[in-house]
Coordinates of C-alpha atoms and ligand atoms in Angstrom, one line a residue:
X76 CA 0.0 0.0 0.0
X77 CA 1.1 3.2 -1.0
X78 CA 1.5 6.0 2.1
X79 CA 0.6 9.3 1.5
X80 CA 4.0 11.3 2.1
X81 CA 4.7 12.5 5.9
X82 CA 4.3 16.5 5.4
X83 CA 7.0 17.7 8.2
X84 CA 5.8 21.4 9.4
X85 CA 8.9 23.7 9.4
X86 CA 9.2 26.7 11.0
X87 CA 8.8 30.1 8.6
X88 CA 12.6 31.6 10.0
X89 CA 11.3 34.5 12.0
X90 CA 12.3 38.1 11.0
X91 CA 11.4 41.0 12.9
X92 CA 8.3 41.1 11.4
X93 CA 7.5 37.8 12.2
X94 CA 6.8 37.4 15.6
X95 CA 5.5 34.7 17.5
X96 CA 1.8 35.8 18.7
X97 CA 0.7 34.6 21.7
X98 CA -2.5 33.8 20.4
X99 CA -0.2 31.3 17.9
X100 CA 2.3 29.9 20.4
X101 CA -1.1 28.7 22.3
X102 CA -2.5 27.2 19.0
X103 CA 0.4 24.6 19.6
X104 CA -0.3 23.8 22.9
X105 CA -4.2 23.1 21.4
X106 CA -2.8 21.0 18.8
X107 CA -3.6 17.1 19.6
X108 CA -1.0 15.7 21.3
X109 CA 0.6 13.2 19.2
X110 CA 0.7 15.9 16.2
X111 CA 2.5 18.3 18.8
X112 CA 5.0 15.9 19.2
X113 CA 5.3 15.2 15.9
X114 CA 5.9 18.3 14.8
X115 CA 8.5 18.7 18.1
X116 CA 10.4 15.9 17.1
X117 CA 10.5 16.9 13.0
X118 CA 11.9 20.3 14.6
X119 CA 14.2 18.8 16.4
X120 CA 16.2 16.4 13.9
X121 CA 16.3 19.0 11.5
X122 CA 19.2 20.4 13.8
X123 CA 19.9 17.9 16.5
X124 CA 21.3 14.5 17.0
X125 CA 17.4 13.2 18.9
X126 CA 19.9 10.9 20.7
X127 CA 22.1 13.5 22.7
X128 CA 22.1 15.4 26.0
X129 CA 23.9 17.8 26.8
X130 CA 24.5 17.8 30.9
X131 CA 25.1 20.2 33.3
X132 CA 25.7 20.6 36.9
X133 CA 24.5 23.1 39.4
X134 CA 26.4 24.6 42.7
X135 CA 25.0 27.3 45.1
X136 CA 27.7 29.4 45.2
X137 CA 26.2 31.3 48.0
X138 CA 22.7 30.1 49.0
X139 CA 20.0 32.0 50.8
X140 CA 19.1 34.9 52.5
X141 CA 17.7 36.9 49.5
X142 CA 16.5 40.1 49.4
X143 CA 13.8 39.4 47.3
X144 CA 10.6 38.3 47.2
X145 CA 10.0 35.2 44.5
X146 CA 7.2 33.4 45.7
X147 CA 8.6 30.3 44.1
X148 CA 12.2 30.5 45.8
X149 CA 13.6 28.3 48.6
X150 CA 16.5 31.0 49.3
X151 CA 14.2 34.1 49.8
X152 CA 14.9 35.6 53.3
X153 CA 10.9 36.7 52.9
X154 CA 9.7 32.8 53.8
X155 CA 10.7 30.9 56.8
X156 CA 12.0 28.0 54.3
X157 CA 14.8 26.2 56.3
X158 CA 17.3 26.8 54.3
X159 CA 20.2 28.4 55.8
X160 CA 22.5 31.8 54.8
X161 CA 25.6 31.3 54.0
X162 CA 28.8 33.3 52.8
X163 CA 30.1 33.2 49.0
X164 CA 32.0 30.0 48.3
X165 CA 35.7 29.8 47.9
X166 CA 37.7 28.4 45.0
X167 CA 39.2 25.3 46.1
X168 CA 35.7 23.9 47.2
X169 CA 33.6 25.1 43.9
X170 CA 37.0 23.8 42.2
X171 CA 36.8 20.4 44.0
X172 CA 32.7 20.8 43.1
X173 CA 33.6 21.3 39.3
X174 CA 35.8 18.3 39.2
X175 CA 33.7 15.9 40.3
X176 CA 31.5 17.0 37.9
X177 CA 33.6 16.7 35.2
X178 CA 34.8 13.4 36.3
X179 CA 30.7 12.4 36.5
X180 CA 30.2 13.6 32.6
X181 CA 29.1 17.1 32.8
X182 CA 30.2 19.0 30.1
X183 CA 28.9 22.5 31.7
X184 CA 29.3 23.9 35.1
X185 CA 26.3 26.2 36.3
X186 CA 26.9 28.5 40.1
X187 CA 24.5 30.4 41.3
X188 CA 24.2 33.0 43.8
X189 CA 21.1 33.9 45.6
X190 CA 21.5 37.9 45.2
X191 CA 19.5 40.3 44.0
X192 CA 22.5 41.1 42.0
X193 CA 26.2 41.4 42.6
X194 CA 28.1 44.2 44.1
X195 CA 31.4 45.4 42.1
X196 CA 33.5 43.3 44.9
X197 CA 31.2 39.8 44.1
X198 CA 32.2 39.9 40.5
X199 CA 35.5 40.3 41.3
X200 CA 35.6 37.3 43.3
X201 CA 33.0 35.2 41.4
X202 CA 35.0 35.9 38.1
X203 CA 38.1 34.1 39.9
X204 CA 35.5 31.3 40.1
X205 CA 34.8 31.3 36.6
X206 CA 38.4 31.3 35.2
X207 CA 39.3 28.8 37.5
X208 CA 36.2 26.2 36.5
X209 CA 36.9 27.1 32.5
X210 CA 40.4 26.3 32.9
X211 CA 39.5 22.7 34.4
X212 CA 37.9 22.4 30.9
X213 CA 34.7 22.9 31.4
X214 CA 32.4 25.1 29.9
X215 CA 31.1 28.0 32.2
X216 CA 28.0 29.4 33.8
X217 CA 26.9 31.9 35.9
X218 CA 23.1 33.0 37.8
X219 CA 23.9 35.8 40.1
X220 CA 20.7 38.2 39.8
X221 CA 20.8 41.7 38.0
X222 CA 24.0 42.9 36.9
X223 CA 25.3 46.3 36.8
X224 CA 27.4 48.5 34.6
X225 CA 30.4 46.5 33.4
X226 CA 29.9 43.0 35.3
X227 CA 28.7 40.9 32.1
X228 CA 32.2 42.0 30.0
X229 CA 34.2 41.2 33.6
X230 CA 32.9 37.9 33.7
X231 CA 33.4 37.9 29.9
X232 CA 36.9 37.9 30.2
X233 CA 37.4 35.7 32.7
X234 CA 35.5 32.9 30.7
X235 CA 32.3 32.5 31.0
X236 CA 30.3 31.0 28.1
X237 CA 26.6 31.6 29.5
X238 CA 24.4 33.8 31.8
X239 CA 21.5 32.5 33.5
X240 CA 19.0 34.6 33.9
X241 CA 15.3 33.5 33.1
X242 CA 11.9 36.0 32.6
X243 CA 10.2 32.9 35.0
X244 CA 6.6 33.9 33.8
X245 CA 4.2 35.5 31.7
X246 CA 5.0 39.6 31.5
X247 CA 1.0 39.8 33.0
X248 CA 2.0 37.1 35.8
X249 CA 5.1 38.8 36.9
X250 CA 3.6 41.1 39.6
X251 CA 1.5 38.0 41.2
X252 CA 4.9 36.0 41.8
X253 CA 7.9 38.8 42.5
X254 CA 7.6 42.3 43.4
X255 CA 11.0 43.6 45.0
X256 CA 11.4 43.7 41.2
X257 CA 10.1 44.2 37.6
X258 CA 9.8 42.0 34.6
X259 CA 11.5 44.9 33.1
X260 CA 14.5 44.7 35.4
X261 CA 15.3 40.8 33.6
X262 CA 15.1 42.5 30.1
X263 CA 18.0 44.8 30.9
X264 CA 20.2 42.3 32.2
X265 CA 19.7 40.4 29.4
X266 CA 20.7 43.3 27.3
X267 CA 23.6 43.7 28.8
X268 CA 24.3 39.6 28.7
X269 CA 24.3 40.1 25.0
X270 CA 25.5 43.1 24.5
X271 CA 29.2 41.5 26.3
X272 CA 28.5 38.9 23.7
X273 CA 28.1 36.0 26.7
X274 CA 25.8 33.2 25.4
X275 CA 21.9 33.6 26.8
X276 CA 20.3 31.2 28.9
X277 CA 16.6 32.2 29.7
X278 CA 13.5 30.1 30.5
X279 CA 10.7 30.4 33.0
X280 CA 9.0 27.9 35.5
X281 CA 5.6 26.3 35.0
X282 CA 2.8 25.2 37.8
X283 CA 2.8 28.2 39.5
X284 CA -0.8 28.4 39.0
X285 CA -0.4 30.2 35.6
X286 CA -3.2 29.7 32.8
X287 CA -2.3 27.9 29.3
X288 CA -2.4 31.4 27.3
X289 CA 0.3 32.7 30.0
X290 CA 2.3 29.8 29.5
X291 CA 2.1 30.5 25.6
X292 CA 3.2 34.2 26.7
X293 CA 5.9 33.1 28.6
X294 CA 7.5 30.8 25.7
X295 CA 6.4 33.9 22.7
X296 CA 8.7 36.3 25.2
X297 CA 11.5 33.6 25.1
X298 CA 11.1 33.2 21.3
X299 CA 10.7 36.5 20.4
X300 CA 14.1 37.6 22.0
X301 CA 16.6 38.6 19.0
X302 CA 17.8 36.1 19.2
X303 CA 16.3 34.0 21.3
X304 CA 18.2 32.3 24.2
X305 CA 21.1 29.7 23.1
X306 CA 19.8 27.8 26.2
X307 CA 16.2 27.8 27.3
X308 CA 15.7 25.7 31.0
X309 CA 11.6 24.9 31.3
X310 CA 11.7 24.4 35.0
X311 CA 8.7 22.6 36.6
X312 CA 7.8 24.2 39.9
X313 CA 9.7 22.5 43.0
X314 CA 7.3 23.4 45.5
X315 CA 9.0 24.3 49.0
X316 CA 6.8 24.1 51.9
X317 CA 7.3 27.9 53.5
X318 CA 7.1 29.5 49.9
X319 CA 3.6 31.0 49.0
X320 CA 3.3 28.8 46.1
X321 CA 3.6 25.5 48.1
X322 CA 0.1 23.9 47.8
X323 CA -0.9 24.7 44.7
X324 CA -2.6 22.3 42.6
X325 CA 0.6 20.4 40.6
X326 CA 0.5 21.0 36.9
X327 CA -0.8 17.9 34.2
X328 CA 2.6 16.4 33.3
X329 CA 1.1 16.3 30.0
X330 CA 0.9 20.3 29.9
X331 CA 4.3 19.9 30.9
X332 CA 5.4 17.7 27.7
X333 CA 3.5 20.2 25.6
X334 CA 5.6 23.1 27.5
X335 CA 8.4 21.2 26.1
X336 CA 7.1 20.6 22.6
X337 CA 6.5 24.0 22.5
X338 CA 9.2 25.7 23.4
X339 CA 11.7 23.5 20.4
X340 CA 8.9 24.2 17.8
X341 CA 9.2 28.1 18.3
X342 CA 13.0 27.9 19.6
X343 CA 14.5 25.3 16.7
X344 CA 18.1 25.5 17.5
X345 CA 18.2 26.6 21.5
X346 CA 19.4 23.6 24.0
X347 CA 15.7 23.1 25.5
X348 CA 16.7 22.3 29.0
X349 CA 14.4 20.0 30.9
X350 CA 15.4 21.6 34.4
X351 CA 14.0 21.5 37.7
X352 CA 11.3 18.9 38.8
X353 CA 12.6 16.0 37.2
X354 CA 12.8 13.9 41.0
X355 CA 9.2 14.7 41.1
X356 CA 8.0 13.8 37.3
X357 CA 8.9 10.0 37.0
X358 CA 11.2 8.1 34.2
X359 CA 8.2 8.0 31.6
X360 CA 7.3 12.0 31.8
X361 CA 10.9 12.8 31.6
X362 CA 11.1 10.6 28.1
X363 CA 8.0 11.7 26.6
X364 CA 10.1 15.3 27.3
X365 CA 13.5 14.0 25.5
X366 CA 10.4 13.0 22.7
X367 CA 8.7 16.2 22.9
X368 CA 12.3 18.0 21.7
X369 CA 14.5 18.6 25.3
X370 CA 18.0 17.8 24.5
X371 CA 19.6 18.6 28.2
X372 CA 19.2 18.7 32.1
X373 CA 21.0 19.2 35.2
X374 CA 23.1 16.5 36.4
X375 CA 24.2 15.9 40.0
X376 CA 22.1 14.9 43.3
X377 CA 21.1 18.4 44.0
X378 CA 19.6 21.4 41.8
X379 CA 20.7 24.6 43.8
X380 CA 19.2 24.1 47.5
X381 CA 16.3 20.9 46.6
X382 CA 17.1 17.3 44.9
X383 CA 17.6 16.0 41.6
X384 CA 17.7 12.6 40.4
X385 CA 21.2 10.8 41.6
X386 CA 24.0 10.3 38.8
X387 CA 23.5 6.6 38.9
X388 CA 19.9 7.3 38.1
X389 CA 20.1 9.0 35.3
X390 CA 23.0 7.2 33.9
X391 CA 20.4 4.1 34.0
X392 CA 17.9 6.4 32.8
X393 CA 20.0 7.0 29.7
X394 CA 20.8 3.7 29.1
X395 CA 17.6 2.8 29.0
X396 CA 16.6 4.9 26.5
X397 CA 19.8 4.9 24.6
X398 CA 20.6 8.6 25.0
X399 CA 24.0 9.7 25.0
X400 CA 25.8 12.4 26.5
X401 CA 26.9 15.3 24.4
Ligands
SAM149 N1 19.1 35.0 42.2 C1 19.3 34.8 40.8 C2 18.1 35.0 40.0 O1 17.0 35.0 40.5 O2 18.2 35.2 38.8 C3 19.9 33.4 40.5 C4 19.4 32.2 41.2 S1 17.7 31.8 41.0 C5 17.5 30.5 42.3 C6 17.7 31.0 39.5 C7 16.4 30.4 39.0 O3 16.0 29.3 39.7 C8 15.1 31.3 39.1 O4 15.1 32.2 38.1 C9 14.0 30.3 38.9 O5 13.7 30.1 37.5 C10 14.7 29.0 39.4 N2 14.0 28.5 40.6 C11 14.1 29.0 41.9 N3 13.3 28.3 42.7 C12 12.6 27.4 42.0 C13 11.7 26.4 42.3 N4 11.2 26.2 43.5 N5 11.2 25.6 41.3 C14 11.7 25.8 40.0 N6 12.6 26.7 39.7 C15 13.1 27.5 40.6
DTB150 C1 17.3 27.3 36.1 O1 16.5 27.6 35.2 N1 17.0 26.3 37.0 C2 18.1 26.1 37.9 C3 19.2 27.1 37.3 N2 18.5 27.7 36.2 C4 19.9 28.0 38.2 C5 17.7 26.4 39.3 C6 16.5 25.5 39.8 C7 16.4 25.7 41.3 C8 15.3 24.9 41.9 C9 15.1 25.2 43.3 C10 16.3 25.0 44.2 O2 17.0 23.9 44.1 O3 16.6 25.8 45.0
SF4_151 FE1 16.6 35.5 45.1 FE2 16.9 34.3 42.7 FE3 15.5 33.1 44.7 FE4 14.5 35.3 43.5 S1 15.0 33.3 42.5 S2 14.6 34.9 45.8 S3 16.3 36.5 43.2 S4 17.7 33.5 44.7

């Protein structure tokens, strides 16, 4: 019998008079699911090896006692979390941290810093950090808040390949979930992220109680940055008893998967980074993501200050699936 031939739905390239309406990144998310994913995964080969993750792993460089307010975040001083203050890491312990990543199979190396943003004298410091991990031969990352005048080209040239900094939500969702600061506030870091020339990672979080049009708003922001983010982590919510958004009613994994899909169909050729949640999601919601077009996640037993799967987890996880790291 003769098969009528597959029609594989590319992407018009955007130009700057082609953006990505909301109104059509939530079309996708109505599309039935198995022609979502079909159209994910036709995305996705066009530019990627579907067999190939890229990992990376996560230190708190200096955890907790944040001035702001994210109602999501373990490390804000505003909720009574548990999770202890401490100072700025040195170098020989992120150093020894780094290693054993690198010895485990990550190929990137992500610190974080629970500021608002760094003073002058923190980017001094952290950019020590930086040169140090890059010269063990791994690539670099940084998520430190806001910067200021100068700090992206400092950490520039001391070897840092990306800058973490994600929008988190919907520009009309903002206000319900952060207000020591403005969705505006994200944009100009960004801005200056690119403007050093550092590589952009930028995502959001879903299941904080957001509808499906804000979720389409959330990935049309991501997709309509010029350019969009080399990296884009979908983080599903951890929720952290003590943070106002521990509760809530958990999002369908399946919205989840179509988060994914998603964000590859309108982002072709970012690293879609299946990030936070993935102790809570299960073996089979984390493939159907790796299906739906995510080609990386963090690796290591701990996210920044909540858990992650174990290495020997998802090593067997891999396996299993016949993924390889890349
Ligand atoms: N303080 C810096 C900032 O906010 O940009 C850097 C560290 S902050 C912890 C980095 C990101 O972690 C946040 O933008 C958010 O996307 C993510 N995050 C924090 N708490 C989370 C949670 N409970 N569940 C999922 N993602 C979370
Ligand atoms: C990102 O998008 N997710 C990571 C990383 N970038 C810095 C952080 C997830 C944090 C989850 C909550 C915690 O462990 O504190
Ligand atoms: Fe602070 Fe970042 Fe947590 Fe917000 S997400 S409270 S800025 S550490």
């Amino acid at each position: 019998m003769q098969h009528a031939p597959v029609q594989i739905h590319r992407p018009t390239p955007r130009t700057s008079a082609e953006r990505w309406q909301p109104e059509a990144v939530q079309a996708l998310f109505e599309l039935p699911f198995n022609e979502l994913m079909f159209r994910a995964q036709a995305v996705h080969r066009e530019h990627f090896d579907p067999s190939a993750v890229q990992l990376s792993t996560l230190l708190s460089i200096k955890t907790g006692g944040c001035p702001e307010n994210c109602a999501y975040c373990p490390q804000s001083a505003h909720f009574d979390t548990g999770v202890e203050a401490t100072a700025l890491m040195g170098l020989d312990a992120v150093l020894d941290a780094a290693r054993r990543a690198k010895d485990a199979g990550a190929t990137r190396f992500c610190m974080g810093a629970a500021w608002r943003g760094p003073k002058d004298r923190d980017i001094e410091k952290v950019a020590a950090l930086v040169s140090g991990v890059k010269s063990l031969g791994l690539e670099t990352c940084a998520t430190l808040g806001m910067l200021g005048d100068g700090h992206a080209e400092t950490l520039r040239d001391a070897g840092l390949d990306y800058y973490n900094h994600n929008i988190d939500s919907a520009p009309d969702k903002y206000a319900d979930i952060i207000t020591t600061r403005q969705f505006d506030d994200r944009l100009d870091t960004l801005r200056k992220v690119r403007g050093a020339g550092v590589k952009v990672c930028c995502g959001g979080i879903v299941g904080m109680g957001e509808s499906r049009a804000q979720r389409a708003a959330l990935i049309a922001e991501l997709a309509n940055m010029e350019p969009y983010p080399e990296s884009v982590p979908i983080n599903h919510l951890v929720q952290v008893e003590g943070t106002p958004l521990h509760g809530l009613e958990p999002l369908d994994p399946i919205e989840f998967v179509r988060t994914i899909a998603v964000a590859r169909v309108t982002m072709p050729q970012a690293m879609v980074r299946l990030s936070a949640g993935r102790q809570q999601m299960g073996e089979a919601v984390q493939a159907m993501c790796f299906l739906a077009g995510a080609n990386s996640i963090f690796y290591g037993d701990k996210l920044l200050t909540t858990g992650n799967p174990d290495v020997q987890a998802d090593q067997a996880l891999l396996d299993k699936l016949g993924m390889k790291a890349a």
